[in-house]
Amino acid sequence: MKHIKYLFVLLALTANITYSQKLFTLEQVILNQETISPIKLLQLQWIGKSENISYVQKINEDYVLFSESIEEGNKLILTSLKEINQSLTSKNQDTASTFPLFSWFSESEIKFWNQNKLLKFNVVTKTIEVLNEISLNGTNQDFIDYKKIAYTVENNLFISENSKQIQITHDDDKAIVNGQRVHRNEFGITKGIFWSPYGNFIAFYRQDETMVTDYPLIDYSTHPAKNINIKYPMAGMTSHHVTVGVYNLTTSKTIFLNTGEPKDQYLPGVTWSPDEKYIFINQLNRDQNHLKVAKYDAGTGKFIEVLIEEKNEKYIEPMHGLIFFENEPDIFIRHSRNEGWNHLYLYDSAGNRIKKLTNGEWEVTSFDGFDEEGLYIYFTSTKEDPLERHCYKLNLNSYQFSKLTEQPGNHKLIRNSTNDFYLDEYSSLTVPYKVDLLDKDGNLLRTVYSAVNPFDEYKKAEIKIIKLESNDGYGLFGRLFLPPDFNEQKKYPVVYHVYGGPHLQRIQNEWIEDSRLWLYYMAQQGFIIFTLDNRGTAYRGLEFEQVTFRRLGKFELEDQQAGVEYLKSLPYVDHERMGVYGWSYGGFMAASLMTRNPEIFKVGVAGGSVTDWKLYEVMYTERYMDTPQMNPEGYEQSSLLNYIQNLKGKLLLIHGTSDLTVVPQHTISLIKKAVELGVELEFFPYIGSTHSIKGKDKLHMFKKITNYLLNNLN
């Protein structure tokens, strides 16, 4: 068995026999999570440049907007959803069902979207005004000046200037998409519209998928059912082409940056220079092992120079663009993992590195901005603990940084306009949700809000965080739920909850909520619940992540075996009654554990699973596996079709029939192979559901999963 380095309890939520006898219902943990989630301050923010804060809370059946002074903590009701809806009704506008997502327009006015209109509401006079509007079916709206709003309608880009609609692109072919996210949302891409700093230009993505193979999905809601083709570039197949356009609002002309060949390169990190003269792009080759930070003339589209180059024998995944100081085009900050951990670096405009701003075997998880004078930068990192997120500020004169958050957990700072005060929102395994007011040095001034523990009336699980060790000496963090009224003299069945893929860290010192509440529910049903973050998962450095390169499933399973052996060492674990469940990459892992280590688990549930990496999309798969042509052995070794004959336990496969992420062919192919080999398994499709199954289908699915585990492990 792998050596257990240490074991420590972060949370002991043992049941109070007298007061805490209630149990969660499945409906609560899936559909009505607000009944067992901490009550938070919604839309917490500073009111303009004032020293007052605002937040929304649900009071009875209404949502109320409060202000609070930071010195005395005096609260004042500013307005409510009821008052906003009354104003909307008076203007013949549709009412809202929840408090709108807003920002402060002035110290007495908020602005928010209602359908296709950008509105301004005065919290004092209760009057409402239309600031601008876009087409009724417009989406992806983006602006820096509310008088000029860029947005998309279907596959084309538009702009609304003082409510006048102007079409920028005119592509009739729906396989050509403008102004939207590209590269299947990889590389940290969250949008496709990029305003220049002064609002004189709009840079935008144009994605051409005309050359990408059509993939059929069946719509069963019609009579008869009909085929709907989507564009889905699978690993090793023809990928799409992306370019970057620049629209000049003065001339009403569009030019395209000369990003060159090959056309199937990736173009994340679009960034404007502060003077609007240049655009910088992270240009990444399709093999994803050669990155160029390229500079372009925004007026002509002409390529100027490559500022920075990075190469890696495995892969590079640029998740951020350049970060310029306000009105300072001569220096910038950039993220890089080229030296093993994600850190911040300072460069001059010629691409020369001035200083490595952060350093160590830990990761910067977010850059959080500058102070007004540009003397400090703010960032969040794993420096304190890989399972926590703390906030720091760094002095750009001395290059010294200081930690601003002290309490254990995961933190987010909301700074006021002068950076003299911070609101520290955080949680941990023992703190459901808390907001502290800090001064500019991180000293606690007062607690603004502390949520009541929503589990106080319920029987609670005990949670332990453990640390194991991989074959090659890496520390592996795991989490153990013990059932309420736990008795070490008893033997308990296990639900092994697995994910194991890139970009996600399951084990953190944070309050557990959302769909993970199902884990608490299963603990109340008498199960021990276990989860382990294997090599390949996030925020542990590039070497830890890249171990799995070209061999997805191999080292992850080795590490999960360490978790299995740990469980078997516990006298209260019944290792004859162990089940495994996972979704998406976790579905791949669950099915892999059932078929490649068939002696361990009596039952498994694999949902939305990748079963053959040749069927998964280009950007993600080729990063971690290369193409099937370059790495046939790796694809062969990772394909579950080659192991299904080993299945000994019971396996339930689940898939949405309209899954655009992991297409249903994955599960169908595995079923076909099982039938050919005479292997028994079970399958349940959710008709019309995508990769994220929602609503009644989600409740039905978790009832099925729960009953499948209960019936086969009890």
XYZ file of C-alpha atoms in Angstrom:
714
model
C 0.000 0.000 0.000
C 1.149 3.572 -0.679
C 2.593 5.240 2.385
C 0.153 7.572 4.156
C 2.175 10.681 4.941
C -0.340 12.343 7.230
C -3.967 12.526 8.096
C -5.766 15.510 9.541
C -9.336 16.454 10.192
C -10.458 19.786 8.772
C -14.067 19.365 9.712
C -15.879 17.302 12.312
C -19.573 17.850 11.790
C -20.861 15.079 14.020
C -24.589 14.797 14.501
C -26.252 16.324 17.525
C -28.559 13.557 18.704
C -31.008 15.922 20.391
C -31.288 18.764 17.901
C -30.050 17.517 14.540
C -32.155 14.574 13.459
C -33.313 15.861 10.072
C -32.044 14.285 6.871
C -31.680 15.859 3.449
C -34.072 14.832 0.707
C -32.881 14.125 -2.801
C -35.108 16.954 -4.054
C -33.275 19.343 -1.722
C -29.770 18.448 -2.836
C -30.652 18.476 -6.559
C -33.465 20.991 -7.168
C -33.903 23.025 -3.966
C -30.322 23.564 -2.897
C -31.081 27.016 -1.498
C -32.823 25.355 1.465
C -29.528 23.816 2.631
C -27.067 26.381 1.283
C -25.651 29.318 3.253
C -27.515 32.580 2.747
C -25.072 34.944 1.042
C -24.868 38.634 0.326
C -25.792 38.673 -3.350
C -24.077 41.054 -5.784
C -21.843 42.443 -3.039
C -20.039 45.569 -4.327
C -18.911 49.084 -3.511
C -21.270 51.927 -4.412
C -19.297 53.926 -6.958
C -16.451 55.854 -5.340
C -18.223 56.123 -2.018
C -17.287 54.280 1.161
C -20.593 52.462 1.234
C -21.276 48.924 0.106
C -24.384 47.355 -1.386
C -25.783 43.852 -1.572
C -29.028 42.017 -2.280
C -30.834 39.686 0.117
C -34.055 37.768 -0.200
C -36.523 38.938 2.437
C -39.720 36.886 2.568
C -40.742 36.667 -1.108
C -38.970 39.831 -2.253
C -35.365 40.685 -3.124
C -34.094 43.795 -1.340
C -31.099 45.995 -2.194
C -29.305 47.264 0.920
C -26.544 49.799 1.430
C -24.232 49.718 4.422
C -21.721 52.273 5.678
C -18.308 50.784 6.279
C -17.578 52.753 9.451
C -20.704 52.255 11.539
C -22.258 49.403 9.597
C -25.587 51.234 9.396
C -27.954 49.538 6.952
C -30.408 51.242 4.643
C -32.942 49.727 2.255
C -32.379 51.305 -1.158
C -34.970 49.510 -3.245
C -36.487 46.107 -3.954
C -37.410 43.879 -6.843
C -41.032 44.799 -6.213
C -40.274 48.502 -6.708
C -38.214 47.838 -9.828
C -41.016 45.722 -11.289
C -43.535 48.463 -10.560
C -41.370 50.883 -12.544
C -40.963 48.342 -15.347
C -44.722 47.852 -15.502
C -45.281 51.607 -15.693
C -43.060 51.680 -18.792
C -44.779 48.632 -20.341
C -41.656 46.539 -19.849
C -41.483 42.880 -18.855
C -41.008 42.315 -15.145
C -38.141 40.321 -13.630
C -38.426 37.161 -11.522
C -35.261 37.881 -9.526
C -33.211 40.959 -8.766
C -31.437 41.924 -12.011
C -27.678 41.650 -12.373
C -26.629 45.282 -12.023
C -23.729 47.691 -11.646
C -23.701 51.217 -10.225
C -24.196 53.984 -12.792
C -23.878 56.719 -10.170
C -24.151 56.742 -6.381
C -27.945 56.757 -6.676
C -28.520 54.875 -9.947
C -28.022 51.288 -11.061
C -27.951 49.969 -14.619
C -29.034 46.525 -15.772
C -30.355 44.586 -18.753
C -34.025 43.768 -19.121
C -34.639 41.685 -22.225
C -33.010 43.715 -25.034
C -32.885 47.039 -23.208
C -30.149 48.520 -21.033
C -31.948 50.388 -18.262
C -31.036 52.918 -15.591
C -32.998 52.902 -12.333
C -32.831 55.637 -9.694
C -33.033 54.062 -6.232
C -34.167 57.368 -4.704
C -36.853 58.548 -7.133
C -37.748 54.981 -8.258
C -37.749 56.135 -11.875
C -36.498 54.103 -14.803
C -34.900 55.174 -18.091
C -33.781 53.351 -21.239
C -30.072 53.962 -21.854
C -29.806 51.866 -25.021
C -31.356 48.868 -26.696
C -30.312 46.124 -29.062
C -32.226 43.815 -31.402
C -34.757 41.569 -29.687
C -32.789 38.405 -30.427
C -29.398 39.969 -29.689
C -26.911 38.181 -27.388
C -23.278 38.447 -26.259
C -23.652 42.175 -25.632
C -20.476 44.021 -24.624
C -19.683 47.703 -24.094
C -17.451 50.207 -22.335
C -19.693 53.147 -23.230
C -23.400 52.412 -22.782
C -24.148 54.598 -25.835
C -22.345 52.063 -28.054
C -23.116 48.383 -27.492
C -21.678 45.553 -29.582
C -23.674 42.320 -29.757
C -24.450 39.349 -31.967
C -27.564 38.127 -33.733
C -27.147 34.488 -34.700
C -23.734 34.375 -36.412
C -23.217 38.076 -37.183
C -21.904 41.087 -35.249
C -23.881 44.281 -34.716
C -23.503 47.546 -32.855
C -26.179 49.723 -31.311
C -25.287 53.433 -31.275
C -27.909 55.338 -29.291
C -30.402 52.549 -30.105
C -29.606 52.658 -33.853
C -28.729 49.146 -35.041
C -25.749 48.783 -37.386
C -24.715 45.433 -38.876
C -20.925 44.946 -38.945
C -20.575 41.470 -40.491
C -22.714 39.914 -43.221
C -22.016 36.174 -43.295
C -24.996 34.192 -44.579
C -23.399 30.792 -43.966
C -24.214 29.822 -40.364
C -20.941 27.864 -40.202
C -19.131 31.226 -40.105
C -19.575 32.860 -36.703
C -18.567 36.394 -35.674
C -18.169 38.021 -32.257
C -18.551 34.847 -30.204
C -16.326 32.484 -28.245
C -14.092 30.314 -30.416
C -11.865 27.231 -30.136
C -14.680 25.488 -28.224
C -14.091 27.802 -25.238
C -10.604 26.434 -24.551
C -7.591 28.606 -23.571
C -9.594 30.724 -21.140
C -11.688 32.243 -23.931
C -14.905 33.681 -22.473
C -16.038 36.108 -25.190
C -15.552 37.127 -28.813
C -15.875 40.941 -28.669
C -12.955 43.145 -27.551
C -13.486 46.906 -27.277
C -10.472 49.179 -27.588
C -9.683 51.246 -24.452
C -11.398 54.428 -25.679
C -14.190 52.716 -27.586
C -13.058 53.731 -31.073
C -12.581 50.171 -32.363
C -14.018 46.701 -31.864
C -11.807 43.640 -32.315
C -13.767 40.423 -32.794
C -13.312 36.750 -33.542
C -14.456 35.284 -36.856
C -14.622 31.490 -36.795
C -15.005 29.597 -40.069
C -16.259 26.023 -39.589
C -17.290 25.376 -43.189
C -14.474 22.832 -43.543
C -15.356 20.967 -40.317
C -17.199 17.643 -40.589
C -20.900 17.671 -39.752
C -21.898 15.586 -36.752
C -25.516 14.349 -36.441
C -27.625 14.758 -33.321
C -31.233 13.573 -33.298
C -34.077 15.802 -32.103
C -36.688 13.399 -30.714
C -39.180 16.139 -29.823
C -40.572 16.368 -33.374
C -42.866 13.999 -35.271
C -41.047 12.331 -36.874
C -37.683 12.875 -35.196
C -35.236 14.907 -37.232
C -31.492 15.109 -37.647
C -29.625 18.263 -36.584
C -26.052 18.621 -37.789
C -23.499 20.367 -35.618
C -19.872 21.135 -36.388
C -17.661 18.906 -34.262
C -13.947 18.618 -35.108
C -12.684 15.327 -33.649
C -9.056 14.655 -32.755
C -6.872 14.324 -35.828
C -9.575 15.631 -38.184
C -9.932 18.974 -39.982
C -10.288 21.833 -37.519
C -11.828 25.279 -37.925
C -10.074 28.513 -38.917
C -10.166 31.625 -36.739
C -9.242 35.191 -37.664
C -9.507 38.520 -35.819
C -11.362 41.444 -37.356
C -11.127 45.107 -36.332
C -14.074 47.428 -36.927
C -13.374 51.179 -37.003
C -16.365 53.090 -35.613
C -15.227 56.312 -37.285
C -14.848 54.951 -40.824
C -17.335 52.061 -40.504
C -14.711 49.824 -42.106
C -13.421 46.405 -41.052
C -9.921 45.031 -41.557
C -8.559 41.625 -40.524
C -5.260 41.006 -38.784
C -2.746 39.217 -40.969
C -2.303 36.262 -38.601
C -0.945 34.094 -41.398
C -0.573 30.347 -41.785
C -1.380 27.674 -40.848
C -5.030 28.593 -40.657
C -5.865 25.981 -38.012
C -3.737 27.734 -35.368
C -5.244 29.022 -32.115
C -5.591 32.741 -31.311
C -6.444 33.295 -27.632
C -5.539 36.283 -25.453
C -6.629 39.167 -27.709
C -5.372 42.360 -25.992
C -5.393 46.043 -26.987
C -2.504 48.383 -26.232
C -3.604 51.299 -24.004
C -3.156 53.765 -26.910
C -5.354 51.700 -29.273
C -2.528 51.433 -31.827
C -1.749 47.737 -31.483
C -3.338 44.373 -30.815
C -1.460 41.500 -29.192
C -2.416 37.858 -29.620
C -1.204 34.554 -28.211
C -0.621 32.545 -31.402
C -0.438 28.829 -30.657
C 0.245 26.103 -33.207
C -2.174 23.206 -33.523
C 0.316 20.886 -31.776
C 0.045 23.344 -28.837
C 3.778 23.211 -28.106
C 4.941 26.506 -29.656
C 3.552 29.851 -28.486
C 4.249 33.253 -30.053
C 3.037 36.499 -28.508
C 2.531 38.541 -31.680
C 2.024 42.288 -32.189
C -0.218 43.731 -34.936
C -1.023 47.196 -36.255
C -4.677 47.736 -35.300
C -5.215 50.191 -38.167
C -3.872 48.091 -41.037
C -3.841 44.539 -39.668
C -0.147 44.250 -40.522
C 2.004 41.857 -38.501
C 4.762 43.792 -36.729
C 6.803 41.378 -34.634
C 6.897 38.417 -32.273
C 7.560 39.745 -28.763
C 7.864 36.468 -26.869
C 8.224 32.805 -27.796
C 7.736 29.751 -25.606
C 8.194 26.093 -26.489
C 7.421 22.956 -24.529
C 8.053 19.352 -25.500
C 4.569 18.438 -24.268
C 2.142 21.382 -24.462
C 1.523 25.036 -23.642
C -1.901 26.272 -22.604
C -2.055 30.096 -22.603
C -5.046 31.110 -20.490
C -4.509 34.894 -20.339
C -3.685 37.829 -22.571
C -1.217 40.593 -21.766
C -2.011 42.928 -18.868
C -1.186 46.589 -19.516
C -0.946 49.350 -16.967
C -3.532 52.088 -17.582
C -2.252 54.601 -20.166
C 1.149 52.891 -20.169
C 1.950 51.100 -23.466
C 5.639 50.528 -22.698
C 5.386 47.782 -20.054
C 3.049 44.911 -19.412
C 2.513 41.876 -17.173
C 1.864 38.357 -18.408
C 1.097 34.948 -16.945
C 3.405 32.051 -17.813
C 3.941 28.446 -16.688
C 7.088 28.118 -18.762
C 9.172 27.600 -15.605
C 6.840 25.019 -14.096
C 4.316 27.060 -12.104
C 1.904 29.799 -13.166
C 3.539 33.106 -12.216
C 3.468 36.789 -13.174
C 6.248 38.400 -15.204
C 6.979 42.046 -16.022
C 8.055 42.893 -19.610
C 8.931 45.988 -21.580
C 7.213 46.807 -24.881
C 9.976 45.093 -26.885
C 9.260 41.784 -25.169
C 12.272 41.854 -22.852
C 11.654 40.333 -19.431
C 12.275 42.877 -16.688
C 11.349 40.869 -13.610
C 9.734 37.671 -12.449
C 7.200 39.199 -10.069
C 6.130 36.029 -8.261
C 8.168 32.903 -7.685
C 7.921 29.558 -5.920
C 6.340 26.119 -6.083
C 2.816 27.500 -6.056
C 0.414 28.961 -8.604
C -1.047 32.416 -9.198
C -4.707 31.571 -9.775
C -5.831 35.081 -10.753
C -4.491 38.559 -11.412
C -6.797 40.934 -9.530
C -5.773 44.382 -10.798
C -3.762 47.510 -9.953
C -4.134 50.265 -7.419
C -4.902 53.793 -8.656
C -1.258 54.888 -8.807
C 0.015 51.678 -10.379
C 2.281 51.102 -7.384
C 0.717 47.802 -6.353
C -0.728 44.797 -8.125
C -3.124 42.329 -6.538
C -3.295 38.590 -7.084
C -4.710 35.370 -5.640
C -2.599 32.235 -5.266
C -2.019 28.834 -3.693
C 1.137 30.048 -1.911
C -0.227 29.447 1.576
C -1.656 26.003 0.860
C -2.467 24.170 -2.396
C -5.983 23.589 -1.052
C -6.622 27.272 -0.265
C -6.791 30.599 -2.113
C -5.347 33.693 -0.452
C -5.021 37.268 -1.692
C -1.847 39.335 -1.883
C -0.579 42.729 -2.980
C 2.848 43.291 -4.518
C 4.828 46.549 -4.418
C 6.266 47.299 -7.863
C 9.069 49.400 -6.405
C 10.407 46.922 -3.865
C 8.940 43.784 -5.516
C 7.892 42.639 -2.042
C 4.417 41.270 -1.534
C 2.230 40.896 1.515
C -0.602 38.531 2.341
C -3.924 40.305 2.874
C -6.154 37.409 3.981
C -5.526 35.444 7.154
C -8.338 33.014 7.892
C -8.047 29.488 6.450
C -10.146 28.927 3.326
C -10.780 30.260 -0.153
C -10.848 34.058 -0.419
C -11.985 36.722 -2.854
C -11.236 40.418 -2.291
C -13.515 43.226 -3.473
C -11.496 46.455 -3.366
C -12.948 49.941 -3.141
C -11.995 52.614 -5.698
C -9.017 53.899 -3.667
C -7.867 50.447 -2.472
C -8.055 51.667 1.134
C -10.623 49.036 2.101
C -11.325 45.478 1.040
C -14.317 43.227 1.410
C -13.037 39.709 2.016
C -15.547 37.052 0.936
C -14.499 33.575 1.958
C -15.532 30.111 3.051
C -13.860 26.965 4.317
C -14.948 23.482 5.282
C -15.956 24.942 8.671
C -17.100 28.438 7.595
C -20.156 28.423 5.293
C -19.771 32.041 4.112
C -18.291 35.128 5.692
C -17.516 38.723 4.709
C -14.869 40.701 6.588
C -13.964 44.358 6.148
C -10.193 44.832 5.942
C -8.021 47.927 5.796
C -5.413 48.443 3.054
C -2.890 46.276 4.919
C -5.313 43.407 5.427
C -6.097 44.145 9.073
C -9.578 43.146 10.192
C -11.813 46.164 10.909
C -15.038 44.272 11.449
C -17.075 41.322 10.251
C -19.737 42.534 7.844
C -21.638 39.277 7.615
C -21.398 35.687 8.801
C -23.845 33.130 7.422
C -25.625 30.709 9.690
C -24.567 27.127 9.140
C -27.416 25.684 7.019
C -26.664 22.170 8.316
C -27.388 22.991 11.960
C -30.768 21.264 11.902
C -29.527 18.191 10.075
C -27.541 15.085 10.784
C -24.122 15.853 9.447
C -21.223 13.981 8.000
C -17.696 14.215 9.319
C -15.164 15.289 6.690
C -11.489 14.406 6.731
C -8.767 15.623 4.394
C -5.992 13.086 3.885
C -2.673 13.128 2.061
C -1.336 10.052 0.298
C 1.664 9.572 -1.938
C 1.905 8.539 -5.598
C 4.354 5.960 -6.911
C 6.855 8.679 -7.756
C 6.521 10.667 -4.556
C 3.914 13.311 -5.342
C 1.546 14.242 -2.537
C -2.076 13.393 -3.370
C -4.940 15.007 -1.473
C -8.149 13.144 -0.762
C -11.405 13.804 1.059
C -13.399 11.386 3.195
C -17.038 11.778 4.271
C -17.990 9.638 7.253
C -21.707 8.956 7.865
C -23.580 10.658 10.726
C -23.445 8.637 13.958
C -20.274 7.040 12.621
C -19.169 3.940 14.528
C -15.628 2.648 14.003
C -16.778 -0.824 15.014
C -19.103 -1.088 12.000
C -18.328 -1.839 8.344
C -19.558 0.731 5.821
C -20.010 0.591 2.037
C -18.162 3.183 -0.061
C -19.126 5.528 -2.888
C -15.916 6.497 -4.668
C -16.612 9.881 -6.312
C -14.079 10.475 -9.085
C -13.172 13.163 -11.617
C -9.412 13.167 -12.154
C -9.123 15.375 -15.258
C -7.336 18.651 -16.067
C -8.578 22.106 -15.032
C -10.310 20.954 -11.878
C -9.306 20.535 -8.241
C -11.939 18.659 -6.273
C -10.187 18.817 -2.905
C -10.130 22.337 -1.478
C -10.702 23.944 1.899
C -14.001 25.512 0.894
C -17.651 25.071 1.795
C -19.153 22.197 -0.162
C -22.358 23.124 -1.951
C -24.128 22.955 -5.373
C -24.512 19.432 -6.812
C -21.853 18.171 -4.375
C -24.535 18.279 -1.690
C -25.457 14.856 -3.047
C -22.289 13.583 -1.333
C -23.707 14.655 2.043
C -26.977 12.984 1.119
C -25.222 9.705 0.330
C -23.293 9.889 3.611
C -26.674 10.177 5.368
C -27.697 6.980 3.566
C -24.882 5.186 5.376
C -22.048 5.415 2.848
C -18.455 6.507 3.243
C -17.700 8.914 0.380
C -14.170 9.251 -0.952
C -12.582 11.539 -3.572
C -8.930 11.871 -4.610
C -7.168 14.419 -6.844
C -4.718 12.410 -8.931
C -1.794 13.593 -11.031
C -3.089 15.510 -14.032
C -5.470 17.695 -12.004
C -5.125 21.454 -11.554
C -3.063 23.936 -9.484
C -0.218 21.606 -8.537
C 2.323 22.749 -11.123
C 3.080 21.830 -14.723
C 5.086 18.688 -13.947
C 2.268 17.262 -11.792
C -0.216 18.013 -14.581
C 1.832 16.848 -17.568
C 2.587 13.367 -16.198
C -0.487 12.132 -18.076
C 0.623 13.486 -21.485
C -0.132 11.050 -24.345
C -1.340 8.408 -21.837
C -4.644 9.626 -20.426
C -6.022 7.155 -17.915
C -2.752 5.421 -17.003
C -1.276 7.468 -14.155
C -4.678 8.680 -12.997
C -5.656 5.056 -12.352
C -2.385 4.384 -10.536
C -3.102 7.262 -8.175
C -6.719 6.247 -7.654
C -5.397 2.801 -6.748
C -3.517 4.510 -3.910
C -6.877 5.826 -2.714
C -8.394 2.350 -2.935
C -5.563 0.856 -0.908
C -5.970 3.574 1.701
C -9.663 2.746 2.032
C -8.915 -0.957 2.329
C -6.565 -0.175 5.220
C -9.413 1.347 7.234
C -11.028 -1.215 9.545
C -14.474 0.326 9.120
C -14.509 0.109 5.284
C -16.252 -2.879 3.718
C -14.094 -3.231 0.609
C -16.462 -5.873 -0.736
C -19.118 -3.155 -1.066
C -17.436 -0.360 -2.992
C -19.037 1.596 -5.845
C -17.652 4.318 -8.122
C -19.405 7.278 -9.765
C -18.120 9.992 -12.101
C -19.314 12.395 -14.792
C -17.558 13.593 -17.977
C -13.827 12.996 -17.395
C -15.021 11.413 -14.168
C -17.210 9.114 -16.288
C -14.110 8.098 -18.244
C -12.358 7.432 -14.936
C -15.287 5.508 -13.405
C -15.640 3.274 -16.460
C -11.840 2.854 -16.574
C -11.766 1.743 -12.941
C -14.575 -0.734 -13.591
C -12.888 -2.268 -16.644
C -9.134 -1.810 -16.145
C -9.201 -2.630 -12.406
C -12.249 -4.917 -12.428
C -11.656 -6.573 -9.055
C -12.137 -3.411 -6.966
C -15.643 -2.084 -7.417
C -18.852 -4.036 -7.187
C -20.834 -1.375 -9.070
C -20.145 1.721 -11.139
C -22.009 4.641 -12.714
C -20.376 6.516 -15.603
C -22.142 9.582 -17.004
C -21.394 11.718 -20.066
C -18.235 9.660 -20.461
C -15.405 9.834 -22.936
C -14.847 6.208 -23.947
C -12.568 6.656 -26.972
C -10.432 9.805 -27.233
C -10.522 9.628 -31.054
C -14.149 10.748 -30.755
C -13.441 13.809 -28.601
C -12.831 17.353 -29.861
C -9.599 18.659 -31.348
C -8.350 21.352 -28.939
C -8.656 19.488 -25.649
C -7.728 16.015 -26.872
C -4.719 16.941 -28.983
C -3.275 19.004 -26.120
C -3.117 15.975 -23.851
C -2.858 13.114 -26.376
C -1.433 14.514 -29.658
C -3.362 13.277 -32.704
C -4.375 9.641 -33.271
C -1.972 9.641 -36.215
C 0.959 10.771 -34.016
C 0.094 8.685 -30.940
C -1.799 5.548 -32.040
C -0.477 3.513 -29.106
C -1.662 6.074 -26.542
C -5.156 6.220 -28.065
C -5.320 2.438 -28.189
C -4.253 2.062 -24.562
C -6.756 4.654 -23.306
C -9.796 3.393 -25.243
C -12.346 1.700 -23.004
C -13.477 -0.399 -25.960
C -10.334 -2.443 -25.374
C -11.204 -3.218 -21.741
C -14.983 -3.674 -21.619
C -14.538 -7.465 -21.821
C -12.939 -7.322 -18.346
C -16.063 -5.959 -16.652
C -17.081 -8.020 -13.619
C -19.239 -5.658 -11.585
C -22.445 -3.916 -12.590
C -22.053 -0.789 -14.736
C -24.683 1.851 -15.519
C -23.955 4.211 -18.420
C -25.806 7.546 -18.685
C -25.733 10.059 -21.544
C -27.749 13.034 -22.805
C -28.841 12.476 -26.402
C -28.075 16.108 -27.326
C -24.660 16.268 -25.658
C -22.592 18.788 -27.665
C -19.479 18.297 -25.525
C -19.060 14.534 -25.234
C -21.160 13.329 -28.149
C -23.410 10.282 -27.500
C -21.313 8.142 -29.868
C -18.902 7.576 -26.967
C -21.413 5.635 -24.901
C -23.105 4.045 -27.931
C -19.750 2.703 -29.154
C -19.008 1.158 -25.768
C -22.460 -0.452 -25.645
C -22.015 -1.873 -29.156
C -18.652 -3.362 -28.175
C -20.141 -4.852 -25.005
C -22.945 -6.485 -27.011
C -20.442 -7.933 -29.480
C -18.522 -9.496 -26.580
C -21.595 -10.621 -24.654
C -20.867 -8.274 -21.733
C -23.855 -7.221 -19.612
C -24.260 -3.558 -18.698
C -27.061 -1.017 -18.330
C -27.756 2.223 -20.199
C -30.097 5.142 -19.609
C -30.352 8.028 -22.109
C -31.778 11.442 -21.204
C -33.652 12.546 -24.285
C -32.814 16.082 -25.419
C -30.381 16.697 -22.554
C -26.960 18.196 -23.171
C -23.739 17.496 -21.251
C -25.183 19.359 -18.272
C -28.405 17.559 -17.391
C -30.838 19.904 -15.670
C -34.248 20.230 -14.027
C -36.508 17.216 -13.703
C -34.141 15.141 -15.805
C -31.366 15.845 -13.295
C -33.556 14.813 -10.372
C -34.592 11.650 -12.203
C -30.951 10.902 -12.982
C -29.763 11.249 -9.398
C -32.647 9.098 -8.171
C -31.518 6.448 -10.628
C -27.857 6.753 -9.582
C -28.745 6.711 -5.893
C -31.011 3.679 -6.188
C -28.477 1.867 -8.356
C -25.817 2.287 -5.672
C -28.184 1.538 -2.781
C -29.597 -1.596 -4.399
C -26.202 -3.008 -5.305
C -24.147 -2.050 -2.249
C -26.540 -2.686 0.638
